[in-house]
Protein backbone atom coordinates (compact mmCIF):
# COMPACT_ATOMS: atom_id res chain seq x y z
CA UNK A 1 0.00 0.00 0.00
CA UNK A 2 1.34 3.40 -0.97
CA UNK A 3 1.15 6.42 1.31
CA UNK A 4 -0.23 9.28 -0.71
CA UNK A 5 -1.18 12.88 0.07
CA UNK A 6 -3.96 14.66 -1.77
CA UNK A 7 -4.86 18.36 -1.84
CA UNK A 8 -8.55 19.24 -2.06
CA UNK A 9 -10.06 22.60 -2.92
CA UNK A 10 -13.48 24.08 -3.63
CA UNK A 11 -14.72 27.60 -4.29
CA UNK A 12 -18.20 27.06 -5.73
CA UNK A 13 -21.47 25.98 -4.08
CA UNK A 14 -21.40 24.52 -0.57
CA UNK A 15 -17.62 24.32 -0.37
CA UNK A 16 -17.32 22.24 2.81
CA UNK A 17 -19.99 19.82 1.64
CA UNK A 18 -18.11 19.40 -1.65
CA UNK A 19 -14.94 18.50 0.26
CA UNK A 20 -16.86 15.98 2.40
CA UNK A 21 -18.45 14.42 -0.68
CA UNK A 22 -15.01 14.06 -2.28
CA UNK A 23 -13.65 12.29 0.82
CA UNK A 24 -16.68 9.98 0.90
CA UNK A 25 -16.18 9.22 -2.79
CA UNK A 26 -12.49 8.39 -2.21
CA UNK A 27 -13.43 6.07 0.67
CA UNK A 28 -15.98 4.31 -1.54
CA UNK A 29 -13.11 2.71 -3.48
CA UNK A 30 -11.90 -0.61 -2.05
CA UNK A 31 -8.35 0.31 -3.07
CA UNK A 32 -8.35 3.59 -1.10
CA UNK A 33 -8.35 4.17 2.66
CA UNK A 34 -8.51 7.74 3.89
CA UNK A 35 -6.21 7.69 6.92
CA UNK A 36 -6.02 11.30 8.05
CA UNK A 37 -7.34 14.72 7.21
CA UNK A 38 -6.30 18.27 7.95
CA UNK A 39 -8.60 21.03 9.08
CA UNK A 40 -10.53 22.86 6.38
CA UNK A 41 -8.98 26.30 5.81
CA UNK A 42 -10.54 29.26 4.03
CA UNK A 43 -7.92 30.68 1.67
CA UNK A 44 -7.52 33.65 -0.66
CA UNK A 45 -7.57 32.68 -4.35
CA UNK A 46 -4.02 32.24 -5.56
CA UNK A 47 -2.95 32.93 -9.14
CA UNK A 48 -6.23 34.03 -10.67
CA UNK A 49 -7.41 36.35 -7.87
CA UNK A 50 -10.81 37.55 -9.18
CA UNK A 51 -12.74 34.52 -7.99
CA UNK A 52 -14.39 33.43 -4.70
CA UNK A 53 -12.35 32.32 -1.70
CA UNK A 54 -11.49 28.65 -1.48
CA UNK A 55 -11.89 26.04 1.18
CA UNK A 56 -8.78 23.86 1.12
CA UNK A 57 -7.66 20.78 2.98
CA UNK A 58 -5.32 17.83 2.60
CA UNK A 59 -5.91 14.15 3.21
CA UNK A 60 -3.57 11.21 3.72
CA UNK A 61 -4.62 8.01 1.99
CA UNK A 62 -3.25 4.52 1.66
CA UNK A 63 -3.87 3.01 -1.74
CA UNK A 64 -3.13 0.01 -3.90
CA UNK A 65 -3.79 2.10 -7.02
CA UNK A 66 -0.96 3.02 -9.34
CA UNK A 67 -0.38 6.76 -9.83
CA UNK A 68 -2.21 6.77 -13.19
CA UNK A 69 -5.18 4.79 -11.84
CA UNK A 70 -5.37 7.19 -8.93
CA UNK A 71 -5.34 10.16 -11.33
CA UNK A 72 -8.14 8.58 -13.36
CA UNK A 73 -10.05 8.00 -10.12
CA UNK A 74 -9.73 11.57 -8.80
CA UNK A 75 -10.67 13.01 -12.20
CA UNK A 76 -13.72 10.71 -12.18
CA UNK A 77 -14.70 11.94 -8.71
CA UNK A 78 -14.32 15.57 -9.83
CA UNK A 79 -16.56 14.79 -12.79
CA UNK A 80 -19.17 12.97 -10.68
CA UNK A 81 -19.37 15.92 -8.28
CA UNK A 82 -20.23 18.13 -11.23
CA UNK A 83 -16.98 19.84 -12.01
CA UNK A 84 -16.94 21.48 -15.40
CA UNK A 85 -13.48 22.31 -16.74
CA UNK A 86 -13.68 25.79 -18.16
CA UNK A 87 -10.66 27.89 -17.41
CA UNK A 88 -7.30 26.91 -16.01
CA UNK A 89 -7.04 28.03 -12.36
CA UNK A 90 -10.68 29.20 -12.49
CA UNK A 91 -13.52 28.55 -10.00
CA UNK A 92 -14.35 24.92 -9.32
CA UNK A 93 -16.77 22.77 -7.33
CA UNK A 94 -13.93 20.44 -6.48
CA UNK A 95 -10.28 20.05 -7.33
CA UNK A 96 -8.28 17.02 -6.20
CA UNK A 97 -4.52 17.12 -6.72
CA UNK A 98 -2.09 14.28 -6.11
CA UNK A 99 0.65 16.00 -4.10
CA UNK A 100 3.00 13.21 -3.02
CA UNK A 101 3.01 9.48 -3.78
CA UNK A 102 5.52 7.74 -1.49
CA UNK A 103 8.91 9.12 -2.61
CA UNK A 104 8.05 8.79 -6.28
CA UNK A 105 9.24 11.28 -8.88
CA UNK A 106 7.20 11.06 -12.06
CA UNK A 107 6.97 13.31 -15.09
CA UNK A 108 4.34 12.28 -17.65
CA UNK A 109 2.28 14.41 -20.04
CA UNK A 110 -0.80 14.11 -17.81
CA UNK A 111 0.74 13.60 -14.40
CA UNK A 112 3.58 15.17 -12.45
CA UNK A 113 4.43 13.83 -9.01
CA UNK A 114 5.22 15.59 -6.75
CA UNK A 115 2.64 18.17 -7.85
CA UNK A 116 4.65 20.86 -9.65
CA UNK A 117 3.26 23.85 -7.78
CA UNK A 118 2.82 22.45 -4.27
CA UNK A 119 5.87 24.13 -2.72
CA UNK A 120 4.69 27.57 -3.91
CA UNK A 121 1.20 27.27 -2.44
CA UNK A 122 0.44 28.07 1.19
CA UNK A 123 -3.09 26.69 0.65
CA UNK A 124 -1.38 23.32 0.16
CA UNK A 125 1.54 23.52 2.62
CA UNK A 126 -0.48 24.90 5.53
CA UNK A 127 -2.96 21.99 5.71
CA UNK A 128 -0.37 19.42 4.57
CA UNK A 129 1.96 20.44 7.42
CA UNK A 130 -0.80 19.52 9.89
CA UNK A 131 -0.85 15.88 8.78
CA UNK A 132 2.60 15.35 7.23
CA UNK A 133 5.14 17.82 8.68
CA UNK A 134 8.06 15.37 8.49
CA UNK A 135 7.33 13.88 5.09
CA UNK A 136 10.08 14.69 2.60
CA UNK A 137 9.56 16.20 -0.83
CA UNK A 138 11.65 13.81 -2.94
CA UNK A 139 12.89 16.36 -5.47
CA UNK A 140 13.47 19.37 -3.22
CA UNK A 141 14.80 17.16 -0.42
CA UNK A 142 13.06 19.18 2.30
CA UNK A 143 10.25 18.26 4.65
CA UNK A 144 6.78 19.71 4.25
CA UNK A 145 7.33 21.79 7.38
CA UNK A 146 10.61 23.18 5.99
CA UNK A 147 8.89 24.04 2.69
CA UNK A 148 6.11 25.81 4.57
CA UNK A 149 8.62 27.81 6.62
CA UNK A 150 10.61 28.70 3.47
CA UNK A 151 7.42 29.96 1.80
CA UNK A 152 6.42 32.00 4.86
CA UNK A 153 9.88 33.64 4.91
CA UNK A 154 9.59 34.29 1.16
CA UNK A 155 12.58 32.09 0.17
N1 LIG B 1 -0.15 15.67 -9.50
C1 LIG B 1 -1.26 15.89 -10.22
N2 LIG B 1 -2.48 15.78 -9.65
C2 LIG B 1 -3.61 16.01 -10.38
N3 LIG B 1 -3.62 16.37 -11.69
C3 LIG B 1 -2.42 16.47 -12.29
C4 LIG B 1 -1.20 16.25 -11.59
N4 LIG B 1 -0.16 16.43 -12.47
C5 LIG B 1 -0.69 16.74 -13.64
N5 LIG B 1 -2.06 16.78 -13.57
C6 LIG B 1 -2.92 17.08 -14.71
O1 LIG B 1 -3.44 18.37 -14.57
C7 LIG B 1 -4.63 18.41 -15.35
C8 LIG B 1 -5.41 19.67 -15.08
O2 LIG B 1 -5.77 19.68 -13.73
P1 LIG B 1 -6.66 20.83 -13.17
O3 LIG B 1 -7.73 21.22 -14.15
O4 LIG B 1 -7.09 20.37 -11.81
O5 LIG B 1 -5.60 22.02 -13.11
P2 LIG B 1 -5.75 23.25 -12.21
O6 LIG B 1 -6.34 22.80 -10.91
O7 LIG B 1 -6.48 24.34 -12.96
O8 LIG B 1 -4.25 23.71 -11.95
P3 LIG B 1 -3.22 23.03 -10.96
O9 LIG B 1 -2.98 21.62 -11.45
O10 LIG B 1 -2.04 23.93 -11.05
O11 LIG B 1 -3.85 23.01 -9.58
C9 LIG B 1 -5.29 17.09 -14.98
O12 LIG B 1 -6.19 16.66 -15.98
C10 LIG B 1 -4.10 16.14 -14.87
O13 LIG B 1 -3.91 15.41 -16.05
N1 LIG C 1 -6.58 29.49 -2.46
C1 LIG C 1 -6.57 28.72 -3.54
N2 LIG C 1 -6.22 29.23 -4.74
C2 LIG C 1 -6.20 28.43 -5.84
C3 LIG C 1 -6.56 27.08 -5.74
C4 LIG C 1 -6.94 26.56 -4.48
O1 LIG C 1 -7.27 25.34 -4.32
N3 LIG C 1 -6.93 27.41 -3.41
N4 LIG C 1 -6.51 26.29 -6.85
C5 LIG C 1 -6.10 26.77 -8.00
C6 LIG C 1 -5.98 25.89 -9.18
O2 LIG C 1 -5.71 24.62 -8.84
C7 LIG C 1 -5.77 28.19 -8.20
N5 LIG C 1 -5.83 28.96 -7.03
PDB file of C-alpha atoms and ligand atoms in Angstrom:
ATOM      1  CA  UNK A   1       0.000   0.000   0.000  1.00  0.00           C
ATOM      2  CA  UNK A   2       1.345   3.403  -0.968  1.00  0.00           C
ATOM      3  CA  UNK A   3       1.150   6.422   1.314  1.00  0.00           C
ATOM      4  CA  UNK A   4      -0.232   9.282  -0.715  1.00  0.00           C
ATOM      5  CA  UNK A   5      -1.177  12.882   0.072  1.00  0.00           C
ATOM      6  CA  UNK A   6      -3.964  14.665  -1.768  1.00  0.00           C
ATOM      7  CA  UNK A   7      -4.859  18.362  -1.842  1.00  0.00           C
ATOM      8  CA  UNK A   8      -8.551  19.238  -2.060  1.00  0.00           C
ATOM      9  CA  UNK A   9     -10.064  22.604  -2.918  1.00  0.00           C
ATOM     10  CA  UNK A  10     -13.480  24.081  -3.628  1.00  0.00           C
ATOM     11  CA  UNK A  11     -14.721  27.605  -4.285  1.00  0.00           C
ATOM     12  CA  UNK A  12     -18.203  27.064  -5.729  1.00  0.00           C
ATOM     13  CA  UNK A  13     -21.471  25.985  -4.083  1.00  0.00           C
ATOM     14  CA  UNK A  14     -21.403  24.517  -0.573  1.00  0.00           C
ATOM     15  CA  UNK A  15     -17.618  24.323  -0.373  1.00  0.00           C
ATOM     16  CA  UNK A  16     -17.318  22.244   2.805  1.00  0.00           C
ATOM     17  CA  UNK A  17     -19.987  19.816   1.637  1.00  0.00           C
ATOM     18  CA  UNK A  18     -18.115  19.403  -1.653  1.00  0.00           C
ATOM     19  CA  UNK A  19     -14.943  18.499   0.258  1.00  0.00           C
ATOM     20  CA  UNK A  20     -16.860  15.978   2.398  1.00  0.00           C
ATOM     21  CA  UNK A  21     -18.445  14.417  -0.677  1.00  0.00           C
ATOM     22  CA  UNK A  22     -15.015  14.063  -2.278  1.00  0.00           C
ATOM     23  CA  UNK A  23     -13.653  12.295   0.816  1.00  0.00           C
ATOM     24  CA  UNK A  24     -16.676   9.976   0.905  1.00  0.00           C
ATOM     25  CA  UNK A  25     -16.181   9.219  -2.793  1.00  0.00           C
ATOM     26  CA  UNK A  26     -12.494   8.393  -2.209  1.00  0.00           C
ATOM     27  CA  UNK A  27     -13.425   6.072   0.669  1.00  0.00           C
ATOM     28  CA  UNK A  28     -15.980   4.308  -1.537  1.00  0.00           C
ATOM     29  CA  UNK A  29     -13.110   2.714  -3.482  1.00  0.00           C
ATOM     30  CA  UNK A  30     -11.896  -0.606  -2.052  1.00  0.00           C
ATOM     31  CA  UNK A  31      -8.353   0.311  -3.067  1.00  0.00           C
ATOM     32  CA  UNK A  32      -8.347   3.594  -1.097  1.00  0.00           C
ATOM     33  CA  UNK A  33      -8.350   4.167   2.663  1.00  0.00           C
ATOM     34  CA  UNK A  34      -8.509   7.742   3.889  1.00  0.00           C
ATOM     35  CA  UNK A  35      -6.213   7.687   6.920  1.00  0.00           C
ATOM     36  CA  UNK A  36      -6.024  11.300   8.050  1.00  0.00           C
ATOM     37  CA  UNK A  37      -7.335  14.723   7.215  1.00  0.00           C
ATOM     38  CA  UNK A  38      -6.297  18.272   7.954  1.00  0.00           C
ATOM     39  CA  UNK A  39      -8.602  21.026   9.078  1.00  0.00           C
ATOM     40  CA  UNK A  40     -10.530  22.864   6.381  1.00  0.00           C
ATOM     41  CA  UNK A  41      -8.978  26.296   5.807  1.00  0.00           C
ATOM     42  CA  UNK A  42     -10.537  29.258   4.031  1.00  0.00           C
ATOM     43  CA  UNK A  43      -7.922  30.680   1.667  1.00  0.00           C
ATOM     44  CA  UNK A  44      -7.523  33.653  -0.661  1.00  0.00           C
ATOM     45  CA  UNK A  45      -7.573  32.681  -4.349  1.00  0.00           C
ATOM     46  CA  UNK A  46      -4.019  32.245  -5.564  1.00  0.00           C
ATOM     47  CA  UNK A  47      -2.954  32.934  -9.136  1.00  0.00           C
ATOM     48  CA  UNK A  48      -6.228  34.035 -10.665  1.00  0.00           C
ATOM     49  CA  UNK A  49      -7.405  36.347  -7.867  1.00  0.00           C
ATOM     50  CA  UNK A  50     -10.805  37.550  -9.175  1.00  0.00           C
ATOM     51  CA  UNK A  51     -12.744  34.515  -7.986  1.00  0.00           C
ATOM     52  CA  UNK A  52     -14.395  33.430  -4.704  1.00  0.00           C
ATOM     53  CA  UNK A  53     -12.352  32.325  -1.702  1.00  0.00           C
ATOM     54  CA  UNK A  54     -11.490  28.646  -1.480  1.00  0.00           C
ATOM     55  CA  UNK A  55     -11.889  26.036   1.176  1.00  0.00           C
ATOM     56  CA  UNK A  56      -8.782  23.863   1.116  1.00  0.00           C
ATOM     57  CA  UNK A  57      -7.659  20.777   2.979  1.00  0.00           C
ATOM     58  CA  UNK A  58      -5.318  17.827   2.601  1.00  0.00           C
ATOM     59  CA  UNK A  59      -5.912  14.147   3.215  1.00  0.00           C
ATOM     60  CA  UNK A  60      -3.568  11.205   3.719  1.00  0.00           C
ATOM     61  CA  UNK A  61      -4.617   8.012   1.991  1.00  0.00           C
ATOM     62  CA  UNK A  62      -3.245   4.516   1.656  1.00  0.00           C
ATOM     63  CA  UNK A  63      -3.871   3.006  -1.736  1.00  0.00           C
ATOM     64  CA  UNK A  64      -3.132   0.011  -3.895  1.00  0.00           C
ATOM     65  CA  UNK A  65      -3.792   2.098  -7.016  1.00  0.00           C
ATOM     66  CA  UNK A  66      -0.964   3.015  -9.343  1.00  0.00           C
ATOM     67  CA  UNK A  67      -0.377   6.765  -9.825  1.00  0.00           C
ATOM     68  CA  UNK A  68      -2.208   6.770 -13.185  1.00  0.00           C
ATOM     69  CA  UNK A  69      -5.182   4.787 -11.843  1.00  0.00           C
ATOM     70  CA  UNK A  70      -5.374   7.185  -8.930  1.00  0.00           C
ATOM     71  CA  UNK A  71      -5.336  10.163 -11.327  1.00  0.00           C
ATOM     72  CA  UNK A  72      -8.144   8.582 -13.356  1.00  0.00           C
ATOM     73  CA  UNK A  73     -10.047   8.004 -10.117  1.00  0.00           C
ATOM     74  CA  UNK A  74      -9.726  11.566  -8.802  1.00  0.00           C
ATOM     75  CA  UNK A  75     -10.667  13.011 -12.204  1.00  0.00           C
ATOM     76  CA  UNK A  76     -13.723  10.710 -12.175  1.00  0.00           C
ATOM     77  CA  UNK A  77     -14.696  11.935  -8.707  1.00  0.00           C
ATOM     78  CA  UNK A  78     -14.317  15.572  -9.827  1.00  0.00           C
ATOM     79  CA  UNK A  79     -16.557  14.786 -12.795  1.00  0.00           C
ATOM     80  CA  UNK A  80     -19.167  12.970 -10.680  1.00  0.00           C
ATOM     81  CA  UNK A  81     -19.373  15.920  -8.280  1.00  0.00           C
ATOM     82  CA  UNK A  82     -20.233  18.133 -11.233  1.00  0.00           C
ATOM     83  CA  UNK A  83     -16.982  19.845 -12.006  1.00  0.00           C
ATOM     84  CA  UNK A  84     -16.937  21.484 -15.401  1.00  0.00           C
ATOM     85  CA  UNK A  85     -13.475  22.307 -16.745  1.00  0.00           C
ATOM     86  CA  UNK A  86     -13.683  25.789 -18.165  1.00  0.00           C
ATOM     87  CA  UNK A  87     -10.662  27.894 -17.406  1.00  0.00           C
ATOM     88  CA  UNK A  88      -7.304  26.913 -16.007  1.00  0.00           C
ATOM     89  CA  UNK A  89      -7.045  28.031 -12.362  1.00  0.00           C
ATOM     90  CA  UNK A  90     -10.683  29.200 -12.494  1.00  0.00           C
ATOM     91  CA  UNK A  91     -13.519  28.555 -10.001  1.00  0.00           C
ATOM     92  CA  UNK A  92     -14.346  24.917  -9.321  1.00  0.00           C
ATOM     93  CA  UNK A  93     -16.767  22.769  -7.334  1.00  0.00           C
ATOM     94  CA  UNK A  94     -13.932  20.438  -6.483  1.00  0.00           C
ATOM     95  CA  UNK A  95     -10.276  20.054  -7.335  1.00  0.00           C
ATOM     96  CA  UNK A  96      -8.278  17.021  -6.203  1.00  0.00           C
ATOM     97  CA  UNK A  97      -4.520  17.116  -6.719  1.00  0.00           C
ATOM     98  CA  UNK A  98      -2.087  14.277  -6.108  1.00  0.00           C
ATOM     99  CA  UNK A  99       0.646  16.001  -4.105  1.00  0.00           C
ATOM    100  CA  UNK A 100       3.002  13.213  -3.020  1.00  0.00           C
ATOM    101  CA  UNK A 101       3.008   9.479  -3.779  1.00  0.00           C
ATOM    102  CA  UNK A 102       5.520   7.740  -1.490  1.00  0.00           C
ATOM    103  CA  UNK A 103       8.908   9.125  -2.607  1.00  0.00           C
ATOM    104  CA  UNK A 104       8.048   8.786  -6.276  1.00  0.00           C
ATOM    105  CA  UNK A 105       9.238  11.280  -8.882  1.00  0.00           C
ATOM    106  CA  UNK A 106       7.202  11.056 -12.056  1.00  0.00           C
ATOM    107  CA  UNK A 107       6.968  13.307 -15.090  1.00  0.00           C
ATOM    108  CA  UNK A 108       4.344  12.280 -17.650  1.00  0.00           C
ATOM    109  CA  UNK A 109       2.281  14.405 -20.042  1.00  0.00           C
ATOM    110  CA  UNK A 110      -0.799  14.107 -17.806  1.00  0.00           C
ATOM    111  CA  UNK A 111       0.742  13.598 -14.397  1.00  0.00           C
ATOM    112  CA  UNK A 112       3.583  15.173 -12.449  1.00  0.00           C
ATOM    113  CA  UNK A 113       4.427  13.826  -9.009  1.00  0.00           C
ATOM    114  CA  UNK A 114       5.217  15.593  -6.753  1.00  0.00           C
ATOM    115  CA  UNK A 115       2.642  18.174  -7.854  1.00  0.00           C
ATOM    116  CA  UNK A 116       4.650  20.856  -9.651  1.00  0.00           C
ATOM    117  CA  UNK A 117       3.263  23.853  -7.780  1.00  0.00           C
ATOM    118  CA  UNK A 118       2.824  22.449  -4.273  1.00  0.00           C
ATOM    119  CA  UNK A 119       5.873  24.129  -2.725  1.00  0.00           C
ATOM    120  CA  UNK A 120       4.691  27.568  -3.911  1.00  0.00           C
ATOM    121  CA  UNK A 121       1.199  27.267  -2.435  1.00  0.00           C
ATOM    122  CA  UNK A 122       0.440  28.066   1.189  1.00  0.00           C
ATOM    123  CA  UNK A 123      -3.093  26.689   0.651  1.00  0.00           C
ATOM    124  CA  UNK A 124      -1.376  23.316   0.162  1.00  0.00           C
ATOM    125  CA  UNK A 125       1.542  23.517   2.618  1.00  0.00           C
ATOM    126  CA  UNK A 126      -0.483  24.902   5.526  1.00  0.00           C
ATOM    127  CA  UNK A 127      -2.964  21.987   5.714  1.00  0.00           C
ATOM    128  CA  UNK A 128      -0.373  19.423   4.573  1.00  0.00           C
ATOM    129  CA  UNK A 129       1.959  20.438   7.424  1.00  0.00           C
ATOM    130  CA  UNK A 130      -0.805  19.524   9.888  1.00  0.00           C
ATOM    131  CA  UNK A 131      -0.849  15.878   8.785  1.00  0.00           C
ATOM    132  CA  UNK A 132       2.598  15.351   7.226  1.00  0.00           C
ATOM    133  CA  UNK A 133       5.141  17.818   8.684  1.00  0.00           C
ATOM    134  CA  UNK A 134       8.058  15.370   8.491  1.00  0.00           C
ATOM    135  CA  UNK A 135       7.325  13.877   5.092  1.00  0.00           C
ATOM    136  CA  UNK A 136      10.084  14.687   2.598  1.00  0.00           C
ATOM    137  CA  UNK A 137       9.561  16.200  -0.827  1.00  0.00           C
ATOM    138  CA  UNK A 138      11.653  13.810  -2.939  1.00  0.00           C
ATOM    139  CA  UNK A 139      12.893  16.357  -5.466  1.00  0.00           C
ATOM    140  CA  UNK A 140      13.473  19.368  -3.223  1.00  0.00           C
ATOM    141  CA  UNK A 141      14.805  17.161  -0.417  1.00  0.00           C
ATOM    142  CA  UNK A 142      13.057  19.178   2.295  1.00  0.00           C
ATOM    143  CA  UNK A 143      10.248  18.262   4.653  1.00  0.00           C
ATOM    144  CA  UNK A 144       6.775  19.706   4.246  1.00  0.00           C
ATOM    145  CA  UNK A 145       7.328  21.790   7.381  1.00  0.00           C
ATOM    146  CA  UNK A 146      10.605  23.181   5.992  1.00  0.00           C
ATOM    147  CA  UNK A 147       8.893  24.037   2.687  1.00  0.00           C
ATOM    148  CA  UNK A 148       6.106  25.811   4.566  1.00  0.00           C
ATOM    149  CA  UNK A 149       8.618  27.815   6.617  1.00  0.00           C
ATOM    150  CA  UNK A 150      10.607  28.702   3.466  1.00  0.00           C
ATOM    151  CA  UNK A 151       7.420  29.956   1.803  1.00  0.00           C
ATOM    152  CA  UNK A 152       6.418  32.003   4.863  1.00  0.00           C
ATOM    153  CA  UNK A 153       9.878  33.636   4.908  1.00  0.00           C
ATOM    154  CA  UNK A 154       9.590  34.295   1.160  1.00  0.00           C
ATOM    155  CA  UNK A 155      12.583  32.090   0.169  1.00  0.00           C
TER     156      UNK A 155
HETATM  157  N1  LIG B   1      -0.149  15.673  -9.501  1.00  0.00           N
HETATM  158  C1  LIG B   1      -1.257  15.889 -10.218  1.00  0.00           C
HETATM  159  N2  LIG B   1      -2.483  15.777  -9.646  1.00  0.00           N
HETATM  160  C2  LIG B   1      -3.607  16.012 -10.382  1.00  0.00           C
HETATM  161  N3  LIG B   1      -3.618  16.368 -11.693  1.00  0.00           N
HETATM  162  C3  LIG B   1      -2.424  16.473 -12.294  1.00  0.00           C
HETATM  163  C4  LIG B   1      -1.199  16.254 -11.592  1.00  0.00           C
HETATM  164  N4  LIG B   1      -0.160  16.426 -12.469  1.00  0.00           N
HETATM  165  C5  LIG B   1      -0.694  16.735 -13.645  1.00  0.00           C
HETATM  166  N5  LIG B   1      -2.057  16.781 -13.565  1.00  0.00           N
HETATM  167  C6  LIG B   1      -2.920  17.084 -14.710  1.00  0.00           C
HETATM  168  O1  LIG B   1      -3.439  18.374 -14.570  1.00  0.00           O
HETATM  169  C7  LIG B   1      -4.626  18.409 -15.351  1.00  0.00           C
HETATM  170  C8  LIG B   1      -5.411  19.670 -15.076  1.00  0.00           C
HETATM  171  O2  LIG B   1      -5.773  19.677 -13.734  1.00  0.00           O
HETATM  172  P1  LIG B   1      -6.665  20.829 -13.170  1.00  0.00           P
HETATM  173  O3  LIG B   1      -7.728  21.216 -14.148  1.00  0.00           O
HETATM  174  O4  LIG B   1      -7.088  20.373 -11.805  1.00  0.00           O
HETATM  175  O5  LIG B   1      -5.602  22.019 -13.106  1.00  0.00           O
HETATM  176  P2  LIG B   1      -5.752  23.247 -12.208  1.00  0.00           P
HETATM  177  O6  LIG B   1      -6.336  22.801 -10.908  1.00  0.00           O
HETATM  178  O7  LIG B   1      -6.481  24.336 -12.959  1.00  0.00           O
HETATM  179  O8  LIG B   1      -4.253  23.708 -11.951  1.00  0.00           O
HETATM  180  P3  LIG B   1      -3.225  23.027 -10.963  1.00  0.00           P
HETATM  181  O9  LIG B   1      -2.978  21.618 -11.454  1.00  0.00           O
HETATM  182  O10 LIG B   1      -2.041  23.926 -11.053  1.00  0.00           O
HETATM  183  O11 LIG B   1      -3.846  23.006  -9.579  1.00  0.00           O
HETATM  184  C9  LIG B   1      -5.290  17.095 -14.983  1.00  0.00           C
HETATM  185  O12 LIG B   1      -6.186  16.663 -15.983  1.00  0.00           O
HETATM  186  C10 LIG B   1      -4.095  16.144 -14.870  1.00  0.00           C
HETATM  187  O13 LIG B   1      -3.907  15.410 -16.048  1.00  0.00           O
HETATM  188  N1  LIG B   2      -6.577  29.493  -2.462  1.00  0.00           N
HETATM  189  C1  LIG B   2      -6.571  28.716  -3.542  1.00  0.00           C
HETATM  190  N2  LIG B   2      -6.222  29.235  -4.743  1.00  0.00           N
HETATM  191  C2  LIG B   2      -6.205  28.432  -5.837  1.00  0.00           C
HETATM  192  C3  LIG B   2      -6.558  27.076  -5.744  1.00  0.00           C
HETATM  193  C4  LIG B   2      -6.940  26.558  -4.476  1.00  0.00           C
HETATM  194  O1  LIG B   2      -7.267  25.345  -4.324  1.00  0.00           O
HETATM  195  N3  LIG B   2      -6.928  27.414  -3.407  1.00  0.00           N
HETATM  196  N4  LIG B   2      -6.511  26.290  -6.852  1.00  0.00           N
HETATM  197  C5  LIG B   2      -6.101  26.775  -8.004  1.00  0.00           C
HETATM  198  C6  LIG B   2      -5.977  25.886  -9.181  1.00  0.00           C
HETATM  199  O2  LIG B   2      -5.714  24.622  -8.841  1.00  0.00           O
HETATM  200  C7  LIG B   2      -5.775  28.190  -8.200  1.00  0.00           C
HETATM  201  N5  LIG B   2      -5.828  28.961  -7.030  1.00  0.00           N
END
